[in-house]
Coordinates of C-alpha atoms and ligand atoms in Angstrom, one line a residue:
M1 CA 65.3 -57.3 -129.3
I2 CA 66.4 -57.4 -132.9
P3 CA 70.2 -58.0 -133.1
R4 CA 72.2 -55.4 -135.1
T5 CA 73.9 -57.0 -138.0
I6 CA 76.0 -54.1 -139.4
F7 CA 78.9 -54.5 -137.0
D8 CA 81.7 -57.1 -136.8
S9 CA 84.2 -57.9 -134.1
E10 CA 86.6 -55.2 -135.3
H11 CA 83.8 -52.6 -134.8
D12 CA 83.1 -54.0 -131.4
L13 CA 86.7 -53.5 -130.3
F14 CA 86.8 -50.0 -131.7
R15 CA 83.5 -49.2 -129.8
S16 CA 85.0 -50.4 -126.5
S17 CA 88.1 -48.3 -127.0
V18 CA 86.0 -45.2 -127.8
R19 CA 83.8 -45.9 -124.7
K20 CA 86.8 -46.4 -122.3
F21 CA 88.4 -43.2 -123.7
L22 CA 85.2 -41.2 -123.2
E23 CA 84.5 -42.5 -119.8
K24 CA 88.1 -41.5 -118.7
E25 CA 88.7 -38.4 -120.6
A26 CA 85.2 -36.7 -121.0
V27 CA 82.5 -38.1 -118.6
P28 CA 84.3 -36.7 -115.4
F29 CA 84.8 -33.2 -116.9
H30 CA 81.6 -32.6 -118.9
A31 CA 79.6 -30.9 -116.2
Q32 CA 82.4 -28.3 -115.8
W33 CA 82.7 -27.9 -119.6
E34 CA 78.9 -27.1 -119.6
K35 CA 79.6 -24.2 -117.2
D36 CA 82.6 -23.2 -119.3
G37 CA 80.4 -23.3 -122.5
Q38 CA 83.1 -25.3 -124.2
V39 CA 85.1 -28.5 -123.9
D40 CA 88.8 -28.5 -123.1
R41 CA 90.6 -27.9 -126.4
K42 CA 93.2 -30.6 -125.4
L43 CA 90.5 -33.2 -125.7
W44 CA 90.6 -32.9 -129.4
N45 CA 94.3 -33.7 -129.5
K46 CA 93.8 -36.7 -127.2
A47 CA 91.1 -38.0 -129.4
G48 CA 93.2 -37.5 -132.5
E49 CA 96.0 -39.6 -131.0
Q50 CA 93.5 -42.4 -130.6
G51 CA 92.4 -42.2 -134.2
F52 CA 88.9 -41.1 -133.2
L53 CA 88.8 -38.0 -135.6
G54 CA 87.9 -38.5 -139.3
P55 CA 88.3 -42.4 -139.2
T56 CA 87.3 -42.5 -142.9
V57 CA 90.2 -40.4 -144.1
P58 CA 92.6 -42.3 -146.3
E59 CA 95.9 -43.3 -144.8
E60 CA 97.9 -41.0 -147.1
Y61 CA 96.4 -38.0 -145.3
G62 CA 97.0 -39.6 -141.8
G63 CA 93.6 -41.2 -141.3
V64 CA 92.9 -45.0 -140.9
G65 CA 90.8 -45.2 -144.1
V66 CA 87.9 -47.2 -142.6
N67 CA 84.3 -46.9 -143.5
F68 CA 81.5 -44.6 -142.1
L69 CA 80.5 -47.1 -139.5
Y70 CA 83.5 -46.1 -137.4
N71 CA 82.2 -42.5 -137.4
A72 CA 78.7 -43.8 -136.4
I73 CA 80.3 -45.7 -133.5
V74 CA 81.9 -42.6 -132.2
D75 CA 78.7 -40.7 -132.5
E76 CA 76.7 -43.4 -130.7
E77 CA 79.1 -43.6 -127.8
I78 CA 79.2 -39.8 -127.4
A79 CA 75.4 -39.8 -127.4
R80 CA 75.0 -42.8 -125.2
L81 CA 77.0 -41.0 -122.5
G82 CA 75.4 -37.7 -123.0
L83 CA 78.6 -35.9 -124.0
S84 CA 76.7 -33.4 -126.2
G85 CA 79.6 -30.8 -126.0
L86 CA 81.9 -32.8 -128.2
G87 CA 81.7 -31.3 -131.7
W88 CA 83.5 -34.3 -133.3
G89 CA 80.4 -35.3 -135.4
L90 CA 80.5 -32.0 -137.1
H91 CA 84.2 -32.3 -137.7
S92 CA 84.4 -35.9 -138.8
D93 CA 81.0 -36.5 -140.4
I94 CA 80.7 -33.1 -142.1
G95 CA 83.7 -30.8 -142.1
I96 CA 86.4 -33.2 -143.1
P97 CA 84.4 -34.8 -145.9
Y98 CA 84.0 -31.5 -147.8
I99 CA 87.7 -31.1 -147.8
I100 CA 88.4 -34.7 -148.8
N101 CA 85.7 -34.7 -151.6
Y102 CA 86.2 -31.3 -153.0
G103 CA 89.6 -30.0 -152.0
S104 CA 92.6 -30.1 -154.3
D105 CA 95.5 -32.4 -153.4
A106 CA 97.5 -29.4 -152.1
V107 CA 94.6 -28.3 -149.9
K108 CA 94.2 -31.9 -148.6
D109 CA 98.0 -32.2 -147.9
K110 CA 97.9 -28.9 -146.1
F111 CA 94.9 -29.3 -143.8
I112 CA 93.8 -32.9 -143.4
P113 CA 96.7 -34.3 -141.3
G114 CA 96.0 -31.6 -138.7
C115 CA 92.2 -32.4 -138.7
I116 CA 93.2 -36.0 -137.9
T117 CA 95.5 -35.2 -135.1
G118 CA 93.1 -32.5 -133.6
D119 CA 95.5 -29.6 -134.2
I120 CA 92.8 -28.3 -136.7
V121 CA 89.2 -28.1 -135.6
T122 CA 86.8 -27.6 -138.5
A123 CA 83.4 -25.9 -138.7
I124 CA 80.9 -25.2 -141.5
A125 CA 79.4 -21.8 -141.8
M126 CA 76.2 -21.8 -143.9
T127 CA 73.6 -20.0 -141.7
E128 CA 73.5 -16.2 -141.6
P129 CA 71.2 -13.9 -139.5
G130 CA 69.0 -13.5 -142.5
A131 CA 69.4 -16.9 -144.2
G132 CA 69.0 -20.4 -142.6
S133 CA 66.5 -22.7 -144.3
D134 CA 66.7 -20.6 -147.4
L135 CA 70.4 -20.8 -148.2
Q136 CA 70.0 -19.2 -151.5
G137 CA 69.5 -16.0 -149.5
V138 CA 73.1 -16.1 -148.3
Q139 CA 74.6 -12.5 -148.3
T140 CA 78.3 -13.3 -147.6
T141 CA 80.4 -12.6 -150.7
A142 CA 83.7 -13.9 -152.0
V143 CA 85.1 -11.7 -154.7
L144 CA 88.1 -12.7 -156.7
D145 CA 90.8 -10.0 -156.6
G146 CA 94.0 -11.3 -158.4
D147 CA 94.9 -14.6 -156.7
E148 CA 92.9 -14.1 -153.7
Y149 CA 89.2 -14.1 -152.7
V150 CA 88.1 -11.3 -150.5
I151 CA 85.3 -12.3 -148.1
N152 CA 82.7 -10.1 -146.5
G153 CA 79.8 -11.1 -144.4
S154 CA 78.6 -12.7 -141.2
K155 CA 77.5 -16.1 -140.1
T156 CA 75.6 -17.3 -137.0
F157 CA 74.9 -20.4 -134.8
I158 CA 78.1 -22.0 -136.0
T159 CA 79.0 -25.2 -134.1
N160 CA 82.7 -25.4 -133.1
G161 CA 82.7 -21.6 -133.8
L162 CA 85.2 -20.8 -131.0
H163 CA 87.4 -23.8 -131.4
A164 CA 87.5 -23.8 -135.2
D165 CA 90.9 -23.3 -136.9
L166 CA 89.4 -23.8 -140.4
V167 CA 86.0 -22.9 -141.5
I168 CA 84.1 -23.9 -144.7
V169 CA 82.3 -20.7 -145.6
V170 CA 79.3 -20.7 -147.8
A171 CA 79.6 -17.6 -149.9
K172 CA 78.2 -16.0 -153.1
T173 CA 81.1 -15.8 -155.7
D174 CA 78.4 -14.3 -158.1
P175 CA 76.0 -12.5 -156.0
K176 CA 73.7 -11.9 -159.0
Q177 CA 73.0 -15.6 -159.2
G178 CA 71.1 -17.6 -156.5
A179 CA 72.1 -21.3 -155.9
S180 CA 74.4 -21.2 -159.0
G181 CA 76.4 -18.3 -157.6
T182 CA 77.2 -20.1 -154.4
S183 CA 80.8 -21.5 -153.6
L184 CA 82.4 -23.2 -150.7
I185 CA 85.7 -21.5 -149.5
L186 CA 88.1 -22.5 -146.7
V187 CA 89.0 -19.7 -144.3
E188 CA 91.7 -20.2 -141.7
A189 CA 90.8 -18.6 -138.4
D190 CA 94.0 -16.6 -138.2
R191 CA 93.4 -14.5 -141.4
P192 CA 93.2 -10.7 -140.7
G193 CA 89.6 -9.5 -140.8
Y194 CA 88.1 -12.8 -139.4
T195 CA 86.6 -12.5 -135.9
K196 CA 84.7 -14.8 -133.7
G197 CA 81.6 -13.6 -131.8
T198 CA 80.6 -14.4 -128.2
N199 CA 79.8 -18.0 -127.4
L200 CA 75.9 -18.0 -127.8
E201 CA 73.9 -19.0 -124.7
K202 CA 71.7 -22.0 -125.6
I203 CA 69.0 -24.0 -123.9
G204 CA 71.0 -27.2 -124.4
L205 CA 74.2 -28.4 -125.8
K206 CA 75.7 -26.3 -123.0
A207 CA 79.2 -27.5 -123.5
Q208 CA 79.2 -27.0 -127.2
D209 CA 80.8 -23.7 -128.5
T210 CA 78.4 -22.2 -130.8
S211 CA 79.1 -18.6 -132.2
E212 CA 78.8 -15.9 -134.7
L213 CA 81.6 -15.4 -137.2
F214 CA 82.4 -12.1 -138.9
F215 CA 84.4 -11.7 -142.1
Q216 CA 85.6 -8.2 -143.1
D217 CA 87.8 -8.0 -146.2
V218 CA 89.3 -11.4 -145.2
R219 CA 91.7 -12.5 -148.0
V220 CA 92.4 -16.1 -148.7
P221 CA 94.4 -17.6 -151.6
K222 CA 92.2 -18.8 -154.4
E223 CA 93.4 -22.3 -153.9
N224 CA 91.1 -22.3 -150.7
L225 CA 88.1 -22.7 -153.1
L226 CA 86.6 -26.2 -152.7
G227 CA 85.9 -27.7 -156.0
E228 CA 84.6 -25.4 -158.7
E229 CA 83.1 -21.9 -158.4
G230 CA 79.3 -21.8 -158.5
Q231 CA 79.0 -25.6 -157.5
G232 CA 78.7 -25.0 -153.8
F233 CA 75.0 -25.8 -153.7
I234 CA 75.5 -29.1 -155.5
Y235 CA 78.3 -30.1 -153.0
L236 CA 75.9 -29.1 -150.0
M237 CA 73.1 -31.3 -151.5
N238 CA 75.7 -34.1 -152.0
E239 CA 77.0 -34.0 -148.4
L240 CA 73.6 -33.4 -146.5
P241 CA 72.6 -37.1 -146.5
Q242 CA 75.6 -38.0 -144.4
E243 CA 75.1 -35.0 -142.1
R244 CA 71.5 -36.1 -141.6
I245 CA 72.5 -39.8 -140.9
S246 CA 75.0 -38.4 -138.4
V247 CA 72.2 -36.5 -136.7
S248 CA 70.0 -39.6 -136.7
T249 CA 72.7 -41.8 -135.2
T250 CA 72.9 -39.4 -132.4
A251 CA 69.1 -39.3 -132.0
V252 CA 68.5 -43.1 -131.8
A253 CA 71.6 -43.8 -129.5
A254 CA 70.5 -41.0 -127.1
A255 CA 66.9 -42.3 -127.0
E256 CA 68.1 -45.8 -126.3
S257 CA 70.4 -44.6 -123.5
I258 CA 67.7 -42.4 -121.8
L259 CA 65.2 -45.2 -122.0
E260 CA 67.7 -47.5 -120.2
H261 CA 68.2 -44.9 -117.4
T262 CA 64.5 -44.6 -117.1
I263 CA 63.8 -48.3 -116.9
N264 CA 66.3 -48.4 -114.1
Y265 CA 64.8 -45.5 -112.3
V266 CA 61.1 -46.6 -112.4
K267 CA 62.1 -49.9 -110.9
E268 CA 63.6 -48.1 -107.9
R269 CA 61.4 -45.2 -107.3
K270 CA 58.3 -45.8 -105.2
A271 CA 54.9 -44.0 -105.0
F272 CA 51.8 -45.2 -103.2
G273 CA 53.8 -48.0 -101.7
K274 CA 55.0 -49.6 -105.0
P275 CA 57.6 -48.9 -107.6
I276 CA 56.6 -46.5 -110.4
A277 CA 57.2 -49.5 -112.8
A278 CA 54.2 -51.3 -111.3
F279 CA 51.7 -48.7 -112.8
Q280 CA 50.2 -49.7 -116.0
N281 CA 50.8 -46.1 -117.4
T282 CA 54.5 -46.6 -116.9
Q283 CA 54.6 -50.0 -118.5
F284 CA 52.6 -48.8 -121.5
K285 CA 54.8 -45.8 -121.9
L286 CA 58.0 -47.9 -121.8
A287 CA 56.5 -50.4 -124.2
E288 CA 55.5 -47.6 -126.7
M289 CA 58.9 -46.1 -126.6
D290 CA 60.8 -49.3 -126.9
T291 CA 58.7 -50.4 -129.9
E292 CA 59.3 -47.0 -131.6
I293 CA 63.0 -47.0 -130.9
T294 CA 63.5 -50.5 -132.1
S295 CA 61.7 -49.7 -135.4
A296 CA 63.8 -46.5 -135.8
R297 CA 67.0 -48.5 -135.1
V298 CA 66.2 -51.1 -137.7
F299 CA 65.4 -48.4 -140.3
L300 CA 68.5 -46.3 -139.5
D301 CA 70.9 -49.4 -139.6
R302 CA 69.5 -50.1 -143.1
C303 CA 70.1 -46.4 -144.1
L304 CA 73.7 -46.8 -142.8
E305 CA 74.1 -50.0 -144.9
L306 CA 72.7 -48.1 -148.0
H307 CA 75.1 -45.1 -147.2
L308 CA 78.1 -47.5 -147.2
E309 CA 76.9 -48.7 -150.6
R310 CA 76.6 -45.1 -151.7
K311 CA 72.9 -45.8 -152.4
L312 CA 71.3 -43.6 -149.7
D313 CA 69.3 -41.0 -151.5
I314 CA 68.3 -37.5 -150.3
P315 CA 64.6 -38.3 -149.5
T316 CA 65.5 -41.4 -147.5
A317 CA 68.1 -39.5 -145.5
A318 CA 65.4 -36.8 -144.9
K319 CA 63.0 -39.5 -143.6
A320 CA 65.6 -40.9 -141.2
K321 CA 66.3 -37.3 -139.9
L322 CA 62.6 -36.5 -139.5
L323 CA 61.7 -39.9 -137.9
T324 CA 64.6 -40.3 -135.5
T325 CA 64.8 -36.7 -134.2
E326 CA 61.0 -36.5 -133.7
L327 CA 61.1 -39.8 -131.8
Q328 CA 64.2 -38.6 -129.8
C329 CA 62.3 -35.5 -128.5
R330 CA 59.1 -37.5 -127.7
V331 CA 61.2 -40.1 -125.8
M332 CA 63.1 -37.4 -123.8
D333 CA 59.8 -35.8 -122.8
E334 CA 58.1 -39.0 -121.8
C335 CA 61.1 -40.2 -119.9
L336 CA 61.5 -36.8 -118.1
Q337 CA 57.8 -37.1 -117.1
L338 CA 58.5 -40.6 -115.5
F339 CA 61.3 -39.1 -113.4
G340 CA 58.9 -36.5 -112.0
G341 CA 60.6 -33.5 -110.5
F342 CA 63.9 -35.2 -110.5
G343 CA 63.7 -35.2 -114.2
Y344 CA 63.6 -31.4 -114.2
M345 CA 66.9 -31.2 -112.2
W346 CA 70.1 -30.6 -114.4
E347 CA 72.1 -33.1 -112.5
Y348 CA 69.9 -35.9 -113.9
P349 CA 71.0 -37.1 -117.4
V350 CA 67.3 -37.1 -118.6
A351 CA 67.1 -33.2 -118.0
R352 CA 70.2 -32.7 -120.0
A353 CA 69.1 -35.0 -122.7
W354 CA 65.7 -33.4 -123.0
A355 CA 67.3 -30.0 -123.4
D356 CA 69.9 -31.3 -125.8
S357 CA 67.5 -33.1 -128.0
R358 CA 65.4 -30.1 -129.0
V359 CA 67.8 -28.6 -131.5
Q360 CA 68.0 -31.9 -133.5
R361 CA 64.6 -31.0 -135.1
I362 CA 66.1 -27.7 -136.1
Y363 CA 69.7 -28.1 -137.5
A364 CA 70.9 -30.1 -140.5
G365 CA 67.7 -28.7 -142.2
T366 CA 64.6 -28.3 -140.1
N367 CA 62.1 -31.1 -139.9
E368 CA 59.7 -28.9 -142.0
V369 CA 62.4 -28.9 -144.7
M370 CA 62.7 -32.6 -144.4
K371 CA 58.9 -33.0 -145.1
I372 CA 59.3 -30.6 -148.2
I373 CA 62.1 -32.9 -149.5
I374 CA 60.0 -36.1 -148.8
S375 CA 56.8 -34.8 -150.4
R376 CA 58.6 -33.4 -153.3
S377 CA 60.0 -36.9 -154.1
L378 CA 56.4 -38.3 -153.7
L379 CA 54.8 -35.8 -156.0
A380 CA 57.6 -35.6 -158.6
Ligands
FAD401 C1 72.9 -25.3 -131.8 C2 72.8 -24.9 -133.2 C3 73.9 -25.4 -134.0 C4 73.9 -25.0 -135.3 N1 75.1 -25.2 -136.1 C5 75.2 -24.8 -137.3 C6 76.4 -24.9 -138.0 O1 77.4 -25.6 -137.5 N2 76.6 -24.4 -139.2 C7 75.5 -23.7 -139.8 O2 75.7 -23.2 -140.9 N3 74.3 -23.7 -139.2 C8 74.1 -24.1 -137.9 N4 72.9 -24.0 -137.2 C9 71.9 -23.2 -137.9 C10 70.7 -24.1 -138.4 O3 71.1 -24.9 -139.4 C11 69.5 -23.2 -138.7 O4 69.0 -22.7 -137.5 C12 68.4 -24.0 -139.4 O5 68.9 -24.4 -140.7 C13 67.1 -23.1 -139.5 O6 67.4 -21.9 -140.1 P1 66.8 -20.6 -139.3 O7 67.3 -20.7 -137.8 O8 67.3 -19.4 -140.0 O9 65.2 -20.8 -139.3 P2 64.3 -20.3 -140.5 O10 64.8 -20.7 -141.7 O11 64.1 -18.8 -140.2 O12 63.0 -21.1 -140.1 C14 62.1 -20.7 -139.1 C15 60.9 -21.7 -139.1 O13 60.3 -21.6 -140.4 C16 60.2 -22.8 -141.0 N5 60.3 -22.8 -142.4 C17 61.2 -22.2 -143.2 N6 61.1 -22.3 -144.5 C18 60.0 -23.1 -144.6 C19 59.2 -23.6 -145.7 N7 59.5 -23.3 -147.0 N8 58.0 -24.3 -145.5 C20 57.6 -24.5 -144.2 N9 58.3 -24.1 -143.1 C21 59.4 -23.4 -143.3 C22 61.4 -23.7 -140.4 O14 61.2 -25.1 -140.5 C23 61.3 -23.1 -139.0 O15 60.3 -23.8 -138.2 C24 72.9 -24.4 -136.0 C25 71.7 -24.0 -135.2 C26 71.7 -24.3 -133.8 C27 70.5 -23.9 -133.0

C-alpha cells in the first residue's frame, strides 16, 4: 500500500461529508433512477446546498474557491459508490470552468451562482451525428444578426442533455474556416427553437440523461459568446486536460472499489469445497489487478498535483486517460469473471460497473485519439 500524500485533514472532512450525503441521498434511489433514465432533479439542489457543485468557483460567484482536489474527491466518492447517473463531474469539472475561464463578468454574474446552487445544470455540446473525434467537421452554425447569434444545427450524445438549463454549444461562427472558425456559445434551454431529443438508451450509465439537442433559428444575445469568436478550438484544447483527469479519477476510484467488492466475494464464495480465493488463478488475478491499480493511482495523483500547479500538459493528461480507462475496463471484466454468473446479474455492483466502464474509453476523446496525441508529442 502506497499512502496517498495529496490530501490533508480538511480534504478528509470534506470526503466524509460527501460520502455521508451520497449514502443517504443517492445510494437508496439509484436503482430506481436507472429505471427512470435520469436522477431526481432535486438532488442537484440538495448537492448545491452542501457546496458539492463547482467547489473551485471563487466566493464572489457563490462558490467556496477551493482547488481541484475537492472536485476529485466528489468524483472519487461517486465512483466508489457506483453512482454513475450523477452528471456532476461534467458540470463541475467541465461545464462551469468554461464559463469561469472564458465568460465575461456579466455572464459569470448571471449564470454561475445558479450553477453552484444546482438551479442551473450545465452541459457541453460538441458531438454531432456527423462529427465526434473530428470536431473540425462540426456543422452547427452561429451567425451574427445584429446583436444576436442565430444558431442552427443538432448535437448528439450530450450528457445532462435533459436536465441541462444551460448548454455550451460548439458552433461555427465562420463556416468557411475549420478550427479557426469555431466558437463556444452559451444557449439557455428555454430559448425558442431549442428542443431536446429523447433520452438515449445506453448499455451503461443507465441513470444518466444523455440526449440529442436540436437548434432551429435559436437566437441568443451576442454576450453569450464565451471569450472571442474563432477561439473555440483553443479553449477546448485548454480545458480537455481537466476533463481527462476527471475521467481518470473516476476510472481509478471505480476500479479500486470493484476490486474491494471482489476480494470480499471470493473469500465467501465456495467451489469444490473451498473459497474461490483459495485458487491460485484467483490470487494471481487479484495480485495483477492490485499492482496495476496501485501504479495507476500513484501516476494519477502525480498528475493531479501537476494540474494544481498548472503544469499538466496535454500529452500527459492523454496518457492518464488512456492508462486508467483501459485499466478500468480490464479490471471490471476480470472481476466480473471472478463473480461467475452472479457477476452478470444487474443487481450486483460489478455488473453495473462493467457496463458503466465501457464508455470511458470513448468519451473525452477516444483512446485512439489519446494515442495520436501522445505519439505526436513523441515524434514532434
Ligand atoms: C455516454 C456518452 C456521453 C457523452 N457525452 C458527451 C457530451 O456530454 N458532450 C459531447 O459533446 N459529446 C459527448 N459524447 C460523445 C463522445 O465524445 C464521442 O462519442 C466521441 O468523441 C467519439 O466520437 P464518435 O462517436 O463520433 O466516434 P468517431 O469519431 O466516429 O470514431 C469511431 C472510431 O474511429 C476511431 N477514430 C476516429 N478518428 C481516428 C483517427 N484519426 N485515427 C484512428 N482512429 C480514429 C475512434 O477512436 C473510434 O474508435 C458522449 C458519448 C457517450 C457514448
